mmCIF file of C-alpha atoms and ligand atoms in Angstrom:
data_model
loop_
_atom_site.group_PDB
_atom_site.id
_atom_site.type_symbol
_atom_site.label_atom_id
_atom_site.label_comp_id
_atom_site.label_asym_id
_atom_site.label_seq_id
_atom_site.Cartn_x
_atom_site.Cartn_y
_atom_site.Cartn_z
ATOM 1 C CA MET A 5 -0.002 0.000 0.004
ATOM 2 C CA SER A 6 1.378 3.414 -0.953
ATOM 3 C CA ALA A 7 1.978 6.246 1.536
ATOM 4 C CA HIS A 8 -0.877 8.114 -0.152
ATOM 5 C CA ASP A 9 -3.237 5.195 0.437
ATOM 6 C CA LEU A 10 -2.259 5.115 4.090
ATOM 7 C CA LEU A 11 -2.940 8.788 4.583
ATOM 8 C CA MET A 12 -6.293 8.435 2.802
ATOM 9 C CA ARG A 13 -7.110 5.509 5.054
ATOM 10 C CA ARG A 14 -6.505 7.749 8.027
ATOM 11 C CA ALA A 15 -8.940 10.279 6.468
ATOM 12 C CA LEU A 16 -11.506 7.473 6.031
ATOM 13 C CA LYS A 17 -11.085 6.518 9.679
ATOM 14 C CA LEU A 18 -11.613 10.132 10.756
ATOM 15 C CA ALA A 19 -14.846 10.235 8.719
ATOM 16 C CA GLU A 20 -16.232 7.664 11.162
ATOM 17 C CA ASN A 21 -16.229 10.413 13.804
ATOM 18 C CA SER A 22 -19.064 11.967 11.794
ATOM 19 C CA PHE A 23 -21.253 8.882 11.795
ATOM 20 C CA TYR A 24 -23.688 10.098 14.430
ATOM 21 C CA ILE A 25 -23.600 13.825 13.816
ATOM 22 C CA SER A 26 -23.383 14.865 10.170
ATOM 23 C CA ASP A 27 -26.733 13.625 8.821
ATOM 24 C CA PRO A 28 -28.078 14.544 6.248
ATOM 25 C CA ASN A 29 -24.587 15.526 5.161
ATOM 26 C CA PRO A 30 -22.089 12.827 4.148
ATOM 27 C CA ARG A 31 -19.385 11.560 6.509
ATOM 28 C CA VAL A 32 -16.103 12.942 5.261
ATOM 29 C CA GLY A 33 -12.580 12.838 6.707
ATOM 30 C CA CYS A 34 -9.586 15.010 5.913
ATOM 31 C CA VAL A 35 -5.850 14.724 6.602
ATOM 32 C CA ILE A 36 -3.285 17.397 5.800
ATOM 33 C CA ALA A 37 0.326 16.186 5.583
ATOM 34 C CA ARG A 38 3.672 17.765 4.768
ATOM 35 C CA ASP A 39 6.425 15.421 3.554
ATOM 36 C CA GLY A 40 4.246 12.516 4.629
ATOM 37 C CA ALA A 41 3.810 13.752 8.223
ATOM 38 C CA ILE A 42 0.317 14.663 9.374
ATOM 39 C CA ILE A 43 -0.075 18.323 10.395
ATOM 40 C CA ALA A 44 -3.885 18.504 10.756
ATOM 41 C CA GLU A 45 -6.946 16.293 10.775
ATOM 42 C CA GLY A 46 -10.660 16.962 10.478
ATOM 43 C CA TRP A 47 -14.066 15.448 9.853
ATOM 44 C CA THR A 48 -17.562 16.670 9.037
ATOM 45 C CA GLN A 49 -19.306 18.455 11.892
ATOM 46 C CA ARG A 50 -23.057 18.884 12.282
ATOM 47 C CA ALA A 51 -25.008 20.225 9.296
ATOM 48 C CA GLY A 52 -24.387 23.975 9.152
ATOM 49 C CA GLU A 53 -21.030 23.667 10.903
ATOM 50 C CA ALA A 54 -17.557 22.995 9.470
ATOM 51 C CA HIS A 55 -17.035 20.488 6.672
ATOM 52 C CA ALA A 56 -14.092 18.102 7.094
ATOM 53 C CA GLU A 57 -11.571 20.274 5.198
ATOM 54 C CA ILE A 58 -12.476 23.392 7.172
ATOM 55 C CA HIS A 59 -12.342 21.442 10.432
ATOM 56 C CA ALA A 60 -8.748 20.431 9.539
ATOM 57 C CA LEU A 61 -7.654 23.793 8.100
ATOM 58 C CA GLN A 62 -8.877 25.609 11.219
ATOM 59 C CA LYS A 63 -6.151 23.848 13.181
ATOM 60 C CA ILE A 64 -3.343 25.292 11.013
ATOM 61 C CA ASP A 65 -4.710 28.822 10.506
ATOM 62 C CA PHE A 66 -5.963 28.049 7.008
ATOM 63 C CA THR A 67 -2.462 27.842 5.474
ATOM 64 C CA CYS A 68 -0.732 24.719 4.239
ATOM 65 C CA VAL A 69 1.815 25.835 1.645
ATOM 66 C CA ASP A 70 3.604 22.830 0.038
ATOM 67 C CA ALA A 71 1.434 20.371 1.957
ATOM 68 C CA ASP A 72 -0.923 17.661 0.611
ATOM 69 C CA ILE A 73 -4.591 17.401 1.470
ATOM 70 C CA TYR A 74 -6.278 13.972 1.595
ATOM 71 C CA VAL A 75 -10.039 14.184 1.629
ATOM 72 C CA SER A 76 -12.499 11.300 1.335
ATOM 73 C CA LEU A 77 -14.988 13.286 -0.780
ATOM 74 C CA GLU A 78 -14.478 15.953 -3.414
ATOM 75 C CA PRO A 79 -14.380 19.347 -1.681
ATOM 76 C CA CYS A 80 -17.583 21.316 -2.201
ATOM 77 C CA SER A 81 -17.719 24.234 -4.617
ATOM 78 C CA HIS A 82 -21.140 25.586 -3.728
ATOM 79 C CA ILE A 83 -22.639 27.784 -1.036
ATOM 80 C CA GLY A 84 -24.998 25.609 1.017
ATOM 81 C CA ARG A 85 -25.409 25.919 4.754
ATOM 82 C CA THR A 86 -21.662 26.696 4.708
ATOM 83 C CA GLY A 87 -19.283 28.283 2.183
ATOM 84 C CA PRO A 88 -17.311 26.414 -0.494
ATOM 85 C CA CYS A 89 -14.419 24.327 0.839
ATOM 86 C CA VAL A 90 -12.545 24.708 -2.461
ATOM 87 C CA ASP A 91 -12.149 28.445 -1.869
ATOM 88 C CA ALA A 92 -10.616 27.813 1.559
ATOM 89 C CA ILE A 93 -8.314 25.154 0.079
ATOM 90 C CA ILE A 94 -7.200 27.367 -2.798
ATOM 91 C CA SER A 95 -6.239 30.191 -0.441
ATOM 92 C CA ALA A 96 -4.430 27.746 1.895
ATOM 93 C CA ARG A 97 -2.100 26.892 -1.078
ATOM 94 C CA PRO A 98 -1.457 23.160 -0.776
ATOM 95 C CA SER A 99 0.514 21.620 -3.622
ATOM 96 C CA ARG A 100 -1.721 18.580 -4.101
ATOM 97 C CA VAL A 101 -5.218 17.398 -3.166
ATOM 98 C CA PHE A 102 -5.939 13.647 -3.058
ATOM 99 C CA ILE A 103 -9.623 12.795 -3.357
ATOM 100 C CA ALA A 104 -11.235 9.400 -2.712
ATOM 101 C CA MET A 105 -14.382 10.011 -4.765
ATOM 102 C CA ARG A 106 -16.336 12.744 -6.504
ATOM 103 C CA ASP A 107 -19.208 14.315 -4.589
ATOM 104 C CA PRO A 108 -22.387 12.745 -6.025
ATOM 105 C CA ASN A 109 -24.245 15.971 -5.151
ATOM 106 C CA PRO A 110 -25.069 17.311 -8.660
ATOM 107 C CA VAL A 111 -24.268 20.889 -7.672
ATOM 108 C CA VAL A 112 -20.688 19.865 -6.850
ATOM 109 C CA ASN A 113 -19.918 16.760 -8.951
ATOM 110 C CA GLY A 114 -16.596 17.516 -10.666
ATOM 111 C CA VAL A 115 -16.840 21.276 -10.225
ATOM 112 C CA GLY A 116 -14.777 21.236 -7.011
ATOM 113 C CA ILE A 117 -12.026 19.323 -8.775
ATOM 114 C CA GLN A 118 -12.123 21.624 -11.778
ATOM 115 C CA LYS A 119 -11.803 24.719 -9.580
ATOM 116 C CA LEU A 120 -8.779 23.281 -7.761
ATOM 117 C CA ARG A 121 -7.061 22.430 -11.056
ATOM 118 C CA SER A 122 -7.818 25.882 -12.511
ATOM 119 C CA ALA A 123 -6.098 27.355 -9.452
ATOM 120 C CA GLY A 124 -2.946 25.345 -10.309
ATOM 121 C CA ILE A 125 -3.381 22.703 -7.614
ATOM 122 C CA GLU A 126 -2.643 19.124 -8.637
ATOM 123 C CA VAL A 127 -5.586 16.809 -8.003
ATOM 124 C CA VAL A 128 -5.318 13.022 -7.715
ATOM 125 C CA GLU A 129 -8.659 11.222 -7.866
ATOM 126 C CA ASN A 130 -9.899 7.735 -6.897
ATOM 127 C CA VAL A 131 -7.678 7.047 -3.921
ATOM 128 C CA CYS A 132 -9.610 4.405 -1.890
ATOM 129 C CA ALA A 133 -12.859 5.236 -3.732
ATOM 130 C CA VAL A 134 -14.699 2.042 -2.760
ATOM 131 C CA GLU A 135 -13.931 2.490 0.938
ATOM 132 C CA SER A 136 -15.184 6.066 0.807
ATOM 133 C CA ALA A 137 -18.439 5.029 -0.904
ATOM 134 C CA CYS A 138 -19.075 2.478 1.875
ATOM 135 C CA LEU A 139 -19.210 5.302 4.421
ATOM 136 C CA ASN A 140 -22.187 6.986 2.757
ATOM 137 C CA PRO A 141 -24.459 4.459 1.038
ATOM 138 C CA GLY A 142 -27.653 6.425 1.719
ATOM 139 C CA PHE A 143 -26.259 9.849 0.812
ATOM 140 C CA ILE A 144 -24.831 8.560 -2.453
ATOM 141 C CA ARG A 145 -28.081 6.913 -3.521
ATOM 142 C CA ARG A 146 -30.132 9.948 -2.514
ATOM 143 C CA MET A 147 -27.885 12.231 -4.540
ATOM 144 C CA ASN A 148 -28.188 9.898 -7.509
ATOM 145 C CA GLY A 149 -31.960 10.304 -7.311
ATOM 146 C CA GLY A 150 -32.701 7.062 -5.497
ATOM 147 C CA ARG A 151 -34.487 6.083 -2.326
ATOM 148 C CA PRO A 152 -32.776 5.859 1.074
ATOM 149 C CA TYR A 153 -30.622 2.863 2.061
ATOM 150 C CA VAL A 154 -32.713 0.487 4.180
ATOM 151 C CA ARG A 155 -31.298 -1.759 6.885
ATOM 152 C CA ALA A 156 -33.452 -4.240 8.762
ATOM 153 C CA LYS A 157 -32.365 -5.568 12.136
ATOM 154 C CA ILE A 158 -33.427 -8.938 13.421
ATOM 155 C CA ALA A 159 -32.645 -10.544 16.789
ATOM 156 C CA ALA A 160 -33.245 -14.267 16.766
ATOM 157 C CA THR A 161 -32.399 -17.547 18.374
ATOM 158 C CA LEU A 162 -30.002 -20.024 16.759
ATOM 159 C CA ASP A 163 -32.970 -21.604 15.048
ATOM 160 C CA GLY A 164 -34.087 -18.299 13.584
ATOM 161 C CA LYS A 165 -36.984 -17.595 15.927
ATOM 162 C CA THR A 166 -37.737 -13.984 16.826
ATOM 163 C CA ALA A 167 -40.552 -14.439 19.325
ATOM 164 C CA THR A 168 -42.567 -17.103 21.078
ATOM 165 C CA GLN A 169 -45.827 -18.137 19.481
ATOM 166 C CA ASN A 170 -47.720 -15.564 21.564
ATOM 167 C CA GLY A 171 -45.353 -12.763 20.536
ATOM 168 C CA LYS A 172 -42.985 -12.510 23.526
ATOM 169 C CA SER A 173 -39.671 -11.360 22.140
ATOM 170 C CA GLN A 174 -37.829 -8.892 24.334
ATOM 171 C CA TRP A 175 -34.215 -9.641 25.235
ATOM 172 C CA ILE A 176 -33.356 -12.636 23.084
ATOM 173 C CA THR A 177 -29.878 -11.220 22.524
ATOM 174 C CA GLY A 178 -27.471 -10.099 25.254
ATOM 175 C CA HIS A 179 -26.281 -6.728 26.479
ATOM 176 C CA ASP A 180 -23.428 -6.282 23.975
ATOM 177 C CA ALA A 181 -25.629 -6.999 20.971
ATOM 178 C CA ARG A 182 -28.205 -4.540 22.227
ATOM 179 C CA ALA A 183 -25.529 -1.896 22.713
ATOM 180 C CA ASP A 184 -24.390 -2.537 19.141
ATOM 181 C CA VAL A 185 -27.916 -1.872 17.891
ATOM 182 C CA HIS A 186 -27.753 1.630 19.355
ATOM 183 C CA LYS A 187 -24.830 2.460 17.051
ATOM 184 C CA TRP A 188 -26.916 1.507 14.013
ATOM 185 C CA ARG A 189 -29.806 3.558 15.353
ATOM 186 C CA ALA A 190 -27.559 6.561 15.898
ATOM 187 C CA ARG A 191 -26.219 6.530 12.342
ATOM 188 C CA SER A 192 -29.728 6.233 10.865
ATOM 189 C CA SER A 193 -31.872 9.163 9.788
ATOM 190 C CA VAL A 194 -35.043 7.398 10.845
ATOM 191 C CA MET A 195 -36.267 4.343 12.767
ATOM 192 C CA LEU A 196 -39.194 2.344 11.526
ATOM 193 C CA THR A 197 -41.410 -0.074 13.366
ATOM 194 C CA GLY A 198 -44.987 -1.367 13.265
ATOM 195 C CA ILE A 199 -47.896 -0.946 15.613
ATOM 196 C CA GLY A 200 -47.649 -4.608 16.694
ATOM 197 C CA THR A 201 -44.120 -4.115 18.060
ATOM 198 C CA LEU A 202 -45.064 -0.748 19.547
ATOM 199 C CA LEU A 203 -47.972 -2.240 21.500
ATOM 200 C CA ALA A 204 -46.128 -5.438 22.524
ATOM 201 C CA ASP A 205 -42.714 -4.010 23.473
ATOM 202 C CA ASN A 206 -43.282 -0.270 23.927
ATOM 203 C CA PRO A 207 -39.784 0.527 22.537
ATOM 204 C CA ARG A 208 -38.252 3.995 22.834
ATOM 205 C CA LEU A 209 -36.543 3.617 19.442
ATOM 206 C CA ASN A 210 -33.934 6.210 20.309
ATOM 207 C CA ALA A 211 -30.137 5.893 20.224
ATOM 208 C CA ARG A 212 -28.697 5.422 23.660
ATOM 209 C CA LEU A 213 -24.900 5.418 23.516
ATOM 210 C CA ASP A 214 -21.965 7.104 25.123
ATOM 211 C CA ALA A 215 -21.268 9.528 22.293
ATOM 212 C CA ASP A 216 -22.548 12.759 20.890
ATOM 213 C CA ALA A 217 -25.346 11.582 18.580
ATOM 214 C CA LEU A 218 -28.280 13.065 16.715
ATOM 215 C CA GLN A 219 -31.503 11.210 17.444
ATOM 216 C CA PRO A 220 -33.188 9.506 14.486
ATOM 217 C CA ASP A 221 -36.780 10.367 13.631
ATOM 218 C CA LYS A 222 -39.287 7.616 14.406
ATOM 219 C CA VAL A 223 -41.972 6.323 12.076
ATOM 220 C CA ILE A 224 -44.713 3.880 13.084
ATOM 221 C CA VAL A 225 -46.624 1.882 10.487
ATOM 222 C CA ASP A 226 -50.091 1.927 12.029
ATOM 223 C CA SER A 227 -52.918 1.527 9.512
ATOM 224 C CA LYS A 228 -55.747 1.876 12.049
ATOM 225 C CA LEU A 229 -54.101 4.665 14.021
ATOM 226 C CA ARG A 230 -53.943 2.776 17.293
ATOM 227 C CA THR A 231 -50.699 4.408 18.579
ATOM 228 C CA PRO A 232 -51.346 5.422 22.195
ATOM 229 C CA GLN A 233 -50.202 8.845 23.344
ATOM 230 C CA THR A 234 -48.665 7.116 26.356
ATOM 231 C CA ALA A 235 -46.189 5.147 24.183
ATOM 232 C CA ARG A 236 -42.533 5.589 25.154
ATOM 233 C CA ILE A 237 -41.586 6.784 21.649
ATOM 234 C CA PHE A 238 -43.002 10.129 22.811
ATOM 235 C CA ASP A 239 -40.712 10.297 25.866
ATOM 236 C CA ASP A 240 -38.037 12.374 24.122
ATOM 237 C CA ASP A 241 -38.503 15.320 21.804
ATOM 238 C CA SER A 242 -37.486 13.686 18.514
ATOM 239 C CA ARG A 243 -39.823 13.730 15.542
ATOM 240 C CA VAL A 244 -42.509 11.038 15.593
ATOM 241 C CA VAL A 245 -44.559 10.278 12.498
ATOM 242 C CA VAL A 246 -47.410 7.801 12.245
ATOM 243 C CA ALA A 247 -47.970 6.354 8.780
ATOM 244 C CA THR A 248 -51.586 5.364 8.474
ATOM 245 C CA THR A 249 -54.466 4.988 6.016
ATOM 246 C CA THR A 250 -56.383 8.063 7.047
ATOM 247 C CA GLN A 251 -55.558 11.716 7.503
ATOM 248 C CA GLU A 252 -57.791 12.165 10.463
ATOM 249 C CA ASN A 253 -55.471 11.961 13.488
ATOM 250 C CA ARG A 254 -58.320 11.134 15.859
ATOM 251 C CA ASN A 255 -59.518 14.727 15.879
ATOM 252 C CA GLY A 256 -55.988 15.971 16.555
ATOM 253 C CA SER A 257 -55.650 14.016 19.795
ATOM 254 C CA LEU A 258 -52.302 12.392 18.921
ATOM 255 C CA SER A 259 -49.258 14.610 19.275
ATOM 256 C CA ALA A 260 -47.470 13.133 16.274
ATOM 257 C CA GLU A 261 -47.401 13.946 12.586
ATOM 258 C CA VAL A 262 -49.858 11.705 10.807
ATOM 259 C CA ILE A 263 -49.266 10.871 7.146
ATOM 260 C CA ASN A 264 -51.606 9.043 4.875
ATOM 261 C CA CYS A 265 -49.924 6.210 2.965
ATOM 262 C CA GLY A 266 -53.196 4.386 2.516
ATOM 263 C CA ASP A 267 -53.790 1.767 -0.091
ATOM 264 C CA GLY A 268 -57.095 0.282 0.895
ATOM 265 C CA PRO A 269 -56.864 -0.997 4.468
ATOM 266 C CA ARG A 270 -53.063 -1.220 4.507
ATOM 267 C CA VAL A 271 -50.126 1.149 4.508
ATOM 268 C CA ASN A 272 -48.420 1.051 1.122
ATOM 269 C CA LEU A 273 -44.713 0.639 1.773
ATOM 270 C CA ASP A 274 -43.672 2.058 -1.595
ATOM 271 C CA ARG A 275 -45.548 5.232 -0.765
ATOM 272 C CA LEU A 276 -43.927 5.303 2.646
ATOM 273 C CA VAL A 277 -40.467 4.909 1.142
ATOM 274 C CA ASP A 278 -41.262 7.700 -1.367
ATOM 275 C CA TRP A 279 -42.099 9.862 1.633
ATOM 276 C CA PHE A 280 -38.746 8.894 3.220
ATOM 277 C CA THR A 281 -37.009 10.033 0.048
ATOM 278 C CA LYS A 282 -38.773 13.387 0.200
ATOM 279 C CA GLN A 283 -37.596 13.858 3.799
ATOM 280 C CA ASN A 284 -33.966 13.614 2.610
ATOM 281 C CA TYR A 285 -33.395 10.591 4.819
ATOM 282 C CA ASN A 286 -30.136 8.828 4.003
ATOM 283 C CA GLU A 287 -30.379 5.618 6.042
ATOM 284 C CA VAL A 288 -33.504 3.917 7.369
ATOM 285 C CA PHE A 289 -33.372 1.394 10.205
ATOM 286 C CA VAL A 290 -36.227 -1.096 10.389
ATOM 287 C CA GLU A 291 -36.681 -2.719 13.784
ATOM 288 C CA ALA A 292 -40.027 -4.401 13.403
ATOM 289 C CA GLY A 293 -41.789 -7.729 13.789
ATOM 290 C CA ASN A 294 -41.786 -10.518 11.241
ATOM 291 C CA ILE A 295 -44.772 -9.215 9.304
ATOM 292 C CA LEU A 296 -43.458 -5.723 8.520
ATOM 293 C CA THR A 297 -39.886 -6.972 8.053
ATOM 294 C CA GLY A 298 -41.218 -9.669 5.713
ATOM 295 C CA ALA A 299 -43.198 -7.094 3.741
ATOM 296 C CA PHE A 300 -40.071 -5.001 3.223
ATOM 297 C CA LEU A 301 -38.219 -8.102 2.073
ATOM 298 C CA GLU A 302 -40.968 -9.127 -0.344
ATOM 299 C CA LYS A 303 -40.963 -5.702 -1.949
ATOM 300 C CA GLY A 304 -37.190 -5.813 -2.420
ATOM 301 C CA LEU A 305 -36.791 -2.786 -0.178
ATOM 302 C CA ILE A 306 -34.081 -4.190 2.100
ATOM 303 C CA ASP A 307 -30.504 -3.268 1.229
ATOM 304 C CA GLU A 308 -28.867 -4.815 4.275
ATOM 305 C CA LEU A 309 -29.876 -7.282 6.962
ATOM 306 C CA ILE A 310 -28.305 -7.008 10.406
ATOM 307 C CA ILE A 311 -29.029 -10.312 12.135
ATOM 308 C CA TYR A 312 -28.055 -11.044 15.738
ATOM 309 C CA LEU A 313 -28.200 -14.723 16.646
ATOM 310 C CA ALA A 314 -28.311 -15.740 20.298
ATOM 311 C CA PRO A 315 -27.137 -19.246 21.264
ATOM 312 C CA GLN A 316 -30.601 -20.407 22.235
ATOM 313 C CA VAL A 317 -33.159 -22.723 20.684
ATOM 314 C CA MET A 318 -36.845 -21.978 20.691
ATOM 315 C CA GLY A 319 -38.201 -24.823 18.597
ATOM 316 C CA ASP A 320 -40.368 -24.836 15.535
ATOM 317 C CA VAL A 321 -43.467 -23.215 16.999
ATOM 318 C CA GLY A 322 -41.780 -19.874 17.578
ATOM 319 C CA ARG A 323 -42.179 -16.940 15.167
ATOM 320 C CA GLY A 324 -39.732 -16.681 12.303
ATOM 321 C CA MET A 325 -37.864 -13.703 10.902
ATOM 322 C CA PHE A 326 -39.949 -12.957 7.828
ATOM 323 C CA GLY A 327 -43.729 -13.327 7.813
ATOM 324 C CA ILE A 328 -43.940 -14.092 4.126
ATOM 325 C CA GLU A 329 -45.561 -16.896 2.265
ATOM 326 C CA GLY A 330 -43.124 -19.773 2.024
ATOM 327 C CA ILE A 331 -41.698 -20.709 -1.316
ATOM 328 C CA THR A 332 -42.324 -24.024 -2.927
ATOM 329 C CA SER A 333 -39.203 -24.531 -4.973
ATOM 330 C CA LEU A 334 -35.611 -23.789 -4.191
ATOM 331 C CA ASP A 335 -35.102 -21.548 -7.215
ATOM 332 C CA GLN A 336 -37.463 -19.027 -5.582
ATOM 333 C CA VAL A 337 -35.351 -18.464 -2.462
ATOM 334 C CA ARG A 338 -34.135 -14.956 -1.795
ATOM 335 C CA LYS A 339 -30.378 -14.869 -1.980
ATOM 336 C CA PHE A 340 -27.987 -12.822 0.122
ATOM 337 C CA GLU A 341 -24.298 -12.810 0.686
ATOM 338 C CA PHE A 342 -22.518 -12.243 3.983
ATOM 339 C CA SER A 343 -20.645 -8.964 4.058
ATOM 340 C CA ASP A 344 -19.577 -9.268 7.701
ATOM 341 C CA ILE A 345 -19.696 -11.973 10.380
ATOM 342 C CA ARG A 346 -18.555 -11.379 13.924
ATOM 343 C CA ARG A 347 -19.100 -12.268 17.538
ATOM 344 C CA ILE A 348 -20.717 -9.556 19.661
ATOM 345 C CA GLY A 349 -20.510 -10.557 23.330
ATOM 346 C CA ALA A 350 -22.359 -13.841 23.747
ATOM 347 C CA ASP A 351 -24.073 -13.522 20.333
ATOM 348 C CA VAL A 352 -23.128 -13.531 16.673
ATOM 349 C CA ARG A 353 -23.848 -10.684 14.243
ATOM 350 C CA LEU A 354 -24.370 -11.418 10.543
ATOM 351 C CA ILE A 355 -24.561 -8.645 7.982
ATOM 352 C CA CYS A 356 -26.063 -9.750 4.679
ATOM 353 C CA VAL A 357 -26.674 -7.894 1.438
ATOM 354 C CA PRO A 358 -29.018 -9.064 -1.303
ATOM 355 C CA ILE A 359 -27.568 -10.514 -4.469
ATOM 356 C CA ASP A 360 -28.849 -9.488 -7.887
ATOM 357 C CA THR A 361 -31.067 -6.622 -6.878
ATOM 358 C CA GLY A 362 -29.528 -4.221 -9.303
ATOM 359 C CA ILE A 363 -29.069 -1.854 -6.378
ATOM 360 C CA GLU A 364 -25.921 0.168 -6.717
ATOM 361 C CA LYS A 365 -23.790 -0.179 -3.648
HETATM 362 C C1 AOF B 23 -17.217 18.792 1.754
HETATM 363 N N1 AOF B 23 -16.767 18.367 2.941
HETATM 364 O O1 AOF B 23 -17.083 17.405 4.937
HETATM 365 C C2 AOF B 23 -18.881 17.458 3.460
HETATM 366 C C3 AOF B 23 -19.350 17.888 2.175
HETATM 367 O O2 AOF B 23 -25.124 22.681 3.353
HETATM 368 P P1 AOF B 23 -23.651 22.452 3.423
HETATM 369 O O3 AOF B 23 -22.874 23.715 3.139
HETATM 370 O O4 AOF B 23 -23.205 21.819 4.709
HETATM 371 O O5 AOF B 23 -23.260 21.472 2.224
HETATM 372 C C4 AOF B 23 -23.713 20.163 2.205
HETATM 373 C C5 AOF B 23 -23.183 19.474 0.980
HETATM 374 O O6 AOF B 23 -21.744 19.540 0.995
HETATM 375 C C6 AOF B 23 -23.525 18.008 0.891
HETATM 376 O O7 AOF B 23 -24.740 17.783 0.232
HETATM 377 C C7 AOF B 23 -22.345 17.453 0.096
HETATM 378 O O8 AOF B 23 -22.507 17.727 -1.274
HETATM 379 C C8 AOF B 23 -21.196 18.308 0.612
HETATM 380 N N2 AOF B 23 -20.621 17.655 1.782
HETATM 381 N N3 AOF B 23 -18.482 18.510 1.353
HETATM 382 O O9 AOF B 23 -16.501 19.484 1.029
HETATM 383 C C9 AOF B 23 -17.539 17.721 3.820
HETATM 384 N N4 AOF B 23 -19.708 16.833 4.358
HETATM 385 ZN ZN1 ZN B 24 -17.356 21.613 1.862
#
């Protein structure tokens, strides 16, 4: 691996500091080095605050003559909530800028690079591009005009059971696995569950972890508008939205936004996902029961499965992971591949991505 790759890898690592704070902006890391030695580091702050390059340049008084800048996304060239990073870079006078990937945001895409080159700064593109893209799957798809990136989490026994026959499901997995879930929640723009889980488990659906983190919005799929005002999802002040089949909101008695995604008696998940897209959500985290999770799977709306398996056996009468009609022949099975397998405390975590969906990763 070249010295440039190593410095870009450091920038990619720094981008992880933005995981819980930068939404809806992408997670970006920046390293500034002179003769191969790092002189400043930065990462994307909250929306409206410093971008990664500015966060790094602030530490060296916005000058870096003869130095190299490594940034995991093309520096922006537009005025958004903050000013253009390229202008700050050009006046800092580095000799080279190494970029992992172009910004998919159409108002930037390539323009940042062009401006740097016009100012006489050498630009090297595509340094660790794949690794950079992995940091921002939802942002990239949204900027390319697509829907958000959807993860579904499942906690199950070794034999794939998520609840007893009568729906008891809390605490199948251990403490460490549950703590891990909070990291996924914190990096998500929105949490999604169904009314069945809400009534059975009364989850808070917030991100509880020892780090500065934005709270995800919460959406409940609740076709008959049964969400009780006493539910714990209302305990903090994050945005709660109930997706239902009517606009009525029980005469305004529920202190949540109510959206109509009706399609006859059921909530239409495609309409709900369209609504997610309009909210500029990057990543959606589904933590629901087998029926809603199964419906997402059947519609091909799941981009990643996060499955925690506890070393327990419930037997064949328990509830499964996906409440879908079984298939009759093996060529109809839904295929995934494992992208990560690891032990989390007493449990195992599997991350799977669908094969052949045509979804750009
Ligand atoms: C960068 N460095 O660290 C990030 C960038 O509204 P603003 O001003 O915060 O701009 C948001 C856009 O800037 C976002 O959509 C993406 O195109 C880019 N993000 N750019 O130079 C960064 N996070
Ligand atoms: Zn910027």
